[in-house]
Amino acid sequence: MDTSGGNLDSLDDNTPLPELSFEDLLEPTEDKSPQHMDIDALDSEDEDASGHDMANDSLHTPQFKKSTIQILENKRLSTSGVAPVLKTHAIKVVTSGTGLSSLGGTGTLTTPVKPQITDVKILNKLKPISTSSSSSITSNVKIVTTATPGGVTKTLNNLTQIKTPDGRILYVQKSTPGTSTPAKAATVAASPTSGIRRLVAPPNIQKAMLSKNVTIAGAGLVKAAVPVKTGATSSVPITLKGITPLVAGGGVGGKPAPTTSPTSNAVAAAPSTKIHVVRTADGKIIKINQTSSPVLLNAKPPVAGVTPSTTSVAISPTKGSVVLGKSVGQVEFKTGTPAATPVKQATATTGTVSSATSPGTSGKMLVQSGGKQILVSSKNIIKLSPKPGATSSITNTPGGQGVSTSGLHAVQLSGKGGVQYVRVLTSNKGAAGTTAAGTSVTTTSAAGTSASASTAAVPVPRALPGHRITVVRSQAGVVTATSPSTSKATTAASAVSAAPAQRANHAVSSNSNKIIMRSLGSIVPLPSMQTLVSKRALGASTNAATKSASSSSGASGQQESSRKHRLTDLNMQLKNLAASSGDASDSSDPGPEAKKPRFVIMQQGSQQQRSLTPSSNTSPNAPKKIYNFMKTTGTNGVKYMICNSGVPQASTSSMRRGYTGYVDNKLRRPLSIASQQARFKQMTPQQQAKHLQLQAQAKQRIRQQQLQSAGGPGKGNTLPTLPTLPTKPPQVTKAAASGKPLFDILKPPSTGAGSGAAADALAGMTSRRKHCNCSKSQCLKLYCDCFANGEFCQDCTCKDCFNNLDYEVERERAIRSCLDRNPSAFKPKITAPNSGDMRLHNKGCNCKRSGCLKNYCECYEAKIPCTSICKCVGCRNMEDRPDVDMDSLDGLYGAKSTRRVPDESDKHTLKNRSKMYLTDDVIEATIMCMISRIVMHEKQGMPVEDTEREVMEELGESLNQIILFAREKSDTTAYVDESNAAS
DNA sequence: GAGTTTGAAACT
DNA sequence: CAGTTTCAAACTC
């Protein structure tokens, strides 16, 4: 038990989540009315947040709409005022057994008539509910465990055990910044911003029991002695309400019986209220909601002799959420059954929360790692490091549990912030006397603030060997709740993109028994495959490529500018192709959401290696594939920053002020704004301090490693050169810059002499095209291109730069500020309304004096014509102008080896030709060829590097063929034209 | 490279 | 939302 806490503490960045001690759940009932008010407010906020999260809007973060358990605050009661007894309390949830009496004071749980404990689903919400901003659900992880009946409830250092009647134990870990000690927790408690965690209880939970003092009766009321916050009177009974008794025999999948008796405090809720709210004395609210698509971890068949429903946590979607909120004197559990249950009590507050989606719909995929199986709902992608035992030993819990070694497994959820870290701990607890059987799963969301992440562990069926899985939310923090029914590839993609968490360290412990996913792992936003699939994108890339090839000869300033854009587009597209070569199958127009970056956990185990391994997601709804670009800086637990999703940053430099081409900003954004935002919001001062410290350490490690690897030292305040992947795009970039034809550029690096060129290309990739020169903004405002593009300053000439790892807190604050001002601040300014449409400036320019014919004008800079959206005066940047938005068409022209500057007629001709040759069919065929290579490589288990190289090679070959074909046609046409002219 | 111009971002 | 200020890039010399 204690050991688990120790493990958590050992985690660096992820501040160990404070255990959710019993006192956290307790609160004097006296405060009822105000507390209710609070609850209502919170609930409303939560609902609101889920409904419209504007902050994340820019990030396209999916809204969290599922019922979950949320810890609104990370506040932790100081133990000083609480009776010691309280600390050891556990919460038992009894599904059946109506009419359970509430336990007063120390009373232990009353056993329900037919105890049936289903499952517990723990969702992490990174952002405080209070903020309507992005509602991020960190994880939908549903852990099914069978508890050993009659087990002893205990509170781990970090974890609070919730014991179900049948002996299952749930571990709830609060995320308090770096504090294992209560005192610290207390201090933290003050901070309003805290990570939110959601626990989703199964629909049938009728009763919740807090060991020793709190019991939740089936009737819905539970009273228990409530420990007072520091200085407050202790042993005030807590009331749990809203719990509806289960129908006898209600299995996991079965429909729960409606609850009949509302608690005194409970307000009659609409029928089928599905929300369970528990509020702790320290003001935490736990909501138990049903969520449709839980992820099942360690799902295993229930222990023999036990009814399925009881023995194992059922995956069945649960409704109702438990929210630990701010000090409310009560703890409420409200349960509702989705379908048929009659009205349950729901306080006004809770009522708002309930938005459960239909469970069951989601497909689940089974992920196996190191002999462990994780069942994931289709929407979620969980990726476990292939070798649990791999590297880091961070997770070690010395202590009682006897989990000395740990394995870290990275779990990536497709949803917002989709990365979670899972730690599987071998639990010796059984030996310790705790009833909890072998494995418990803990999920923490590190998002927002690393510290905020709370963990919850669910005991695994006894049959399973004792393992504890701790899921720590990634910084990105925003893990969307998985809604099985609604899940779509696009949704998942968008969700992922929303949180571009950049750095996370995660350590993989050598012991496979433990899987710890730490927030420290670096997460890289990856473009969704849809982007790749997008015809438009492909065409763009093709055009860009051809353009770059043709434009290489250009000399004039204007051409230079054009080429810059072209190169940018090309690089972006290539990156896109390389990075997102995953889910090609979805040809539907991804829309803006689809372009969101995906976060990839950088596994520590794999060094300097980019993996292109698809997740083991088998579910149809699940995102097709996610390719992880992994790079490690070396040592265990080292935090490292990853740039631009493994694609070299060099070419990605943004054009001035948010120009994105029609390639999404994601490509240029190594950092996850969403995640940063979330983290920031939840970060407490202590967390921030710790975070900074960790970052500094990580940075130092990075530098050291880079130095060791003969990498040039970063300059000044900028970060050292970020690790770049040894992949092709860089080559392409440099080659393109050098004027090589694309098809040459794309050729795989030849051995021997060719390798040198490749090395040069890589070197070229490592330098960005543009460097800011900010002097007053500290690079923390949108004035700064680096910042605006979500990039760290690197090799810039800026002064007092805060846009680096050393000032991540400030940076996150700035990001949030920007998003507060403009939720779309980090969205691409220039997009194409529809696939195939011309790129347009979303906001329009406002030029007064430049006539929109200078690069002052964002439209002109992006080579797009001004539109009616623009407020420019004296605009001359018209659509029909030859110098606008035409360079994207001259790629084929360049292929003709024509070096003269095309005139308007030429451009029209080129445009027609481009349409002639770069048809959708051609583009699709090209993509399919690339995809086929990926698939083939995957099947063959070929190295990622090889796969990437070949994909790019395939692209190059395809483009080459297209160009050659176009050239031949053009020659023929010219010949015909000449003949005609002669005649 | 210094100074000016420009327009987006930030602020009021 | 409009006006003003601030800012950094683009531009000019």
XYZ file of N, CA, C and O (backbone and C1' of nucleotides) in Angstrom, chain A residues 657 781-783 821 829 846 849-850 856, chain B residues 3-12:
110
model
N 3.138 35.018 -38.951
C 1.864 35.147 -38.293
C 0.829 34.137 -38.721
O -0.204 34.467 -39.264
N 3.956 35.969 -26.651
C 2.749 36.528 -27.242
C 2.707 36.149 -28.706
O 3.689 35.702 -29.285
N 1.582 36.365 -29.219
C 1.415 35.941 -30.603
C 2.230 36.783 -31.566
O 2.321 36.448 -32.746
N 2.777 37.812 -31.067
C 3.702 38.548 -31.923
C 4.833 37.629 -32.372
O 5.373 37.767 -33.453
N -8.202 34.980 -24.698
C -8.565 36.106 -25.561
C -9.196 35.626 -26.856
O -10.151 36.180 -27.340
N -4.698 30.080 -39.467
C -5.414 31.231 -39.975
C -5.893 31.008 -41.394
O -6.833 31.645 -41.836
N -6.348 43.176 -42.671
C -6.862 44.506 -42.322
C -5.888 45.579 -42.811
O -5.689 46.606 -42.165
N -2.456 50.267 -45.991
C -1.543 51.023 -46.831
C -0.714 50.165 -47.776
O -0.062 50.679 -48.669
N -0.731 48.944 -47.540
C 0.132 48.109 -48.363
C -0.553 47.604 -49.622
O 0.099 46.996 -50.471
N 3.419 42.324 -45.540
C 2.705 42.773 -44.349
C 1.335 42.113 -44.309
O 0.773 41.862 -43.261
P 19.260 54.146 -35.666
O 18.023 54.376 -36.672
C 18.251 55.095 -37.874
C 17.053 54.965 -38.774
C 15.713 55.272 -38.103
O 15.018 56.264 -38.863
C 15.619 53.198 -39.274
P 13.646 56.730 -38.410
O 12.685 55.954 -39.440
C 12.988 56.021 -40.816
C 11.952 55.222 -41.597
C 10.494 55.492 -41.224
O 9.758 55.746 -42.402
C 10.935 53.166 -41.160
P 8.259 56.127 -42.284
O 7.584 54.719 -42.627
C 8.020 54.030 -43.788
C 7.260 52.724 -43.929
C 5.753 52.842 -43.700
O 5.091 52.192 -44.757
C 6.661 51.119 -42.348
P 3.542 52.390 -44.924
O 3.011 51.052 -44.255
C 3.470 49.797 -44.757
C 3.065 48.692 -43.825
C 1.619 48.771 -43.335
O 0.856 47.855 -44.071
C 3.169 48.095 -41.621
P -0.685 47.910 -44.028
O -1.004 46.813 -42.928
C -0.537 45.487 -43.122
C -0.646 44.697 -41.827
C -2.055 44.664 -41.207
O -2.245 43.406 -40.598
C -0.558 45.543 -39.662
P -3.654 42.859 -40.433
O -3.387 41.786 -39.291
C -2.312 40.876 -39.434
C -1.730 40.544 -38.078
C -2.762 40.084 -37.048
O -2.214 38.997 -36.305
C -1.618 41.991 -36.241
P -3.129 38.250 -35.300
O -2.649 38.866 -33.916
C -1.286 38.752 -33.554
C -1.030 39.512 -32.263
C -1.982 39.177 -31.115
O -1.213 38.923 -29.951
C -1.913 41.516 -31.462
P -1.911 38.438 -28.656
O -1.974 39.787 -27.820
C -0.784 40.525 -27.624
C -1.109 41.846 -26.968
C -2.037 41.741 -25.757
O -1.393 42.307 -24.633
C -2.770 43.428 -27.255
P -2.075 42.220 -23.251
O -2.735 43.670 -23.107
C -1.932 44.817 -23.397
C -2.818 46.031 -23.549
C -3.830 46.222 -22.413
O -3.506 47.390 -21.700
C -4.775 46.642 -24.556
P -4.282 47.739 -20.389
O -5.372 48.773 -20.896
C -4.935 49.917 -21.618
C -6.143 50.733 -22.048
C -7.208 50.890 -20.969
O -7.549 52.243 -20.820
C -8.183 50.131 -22.992
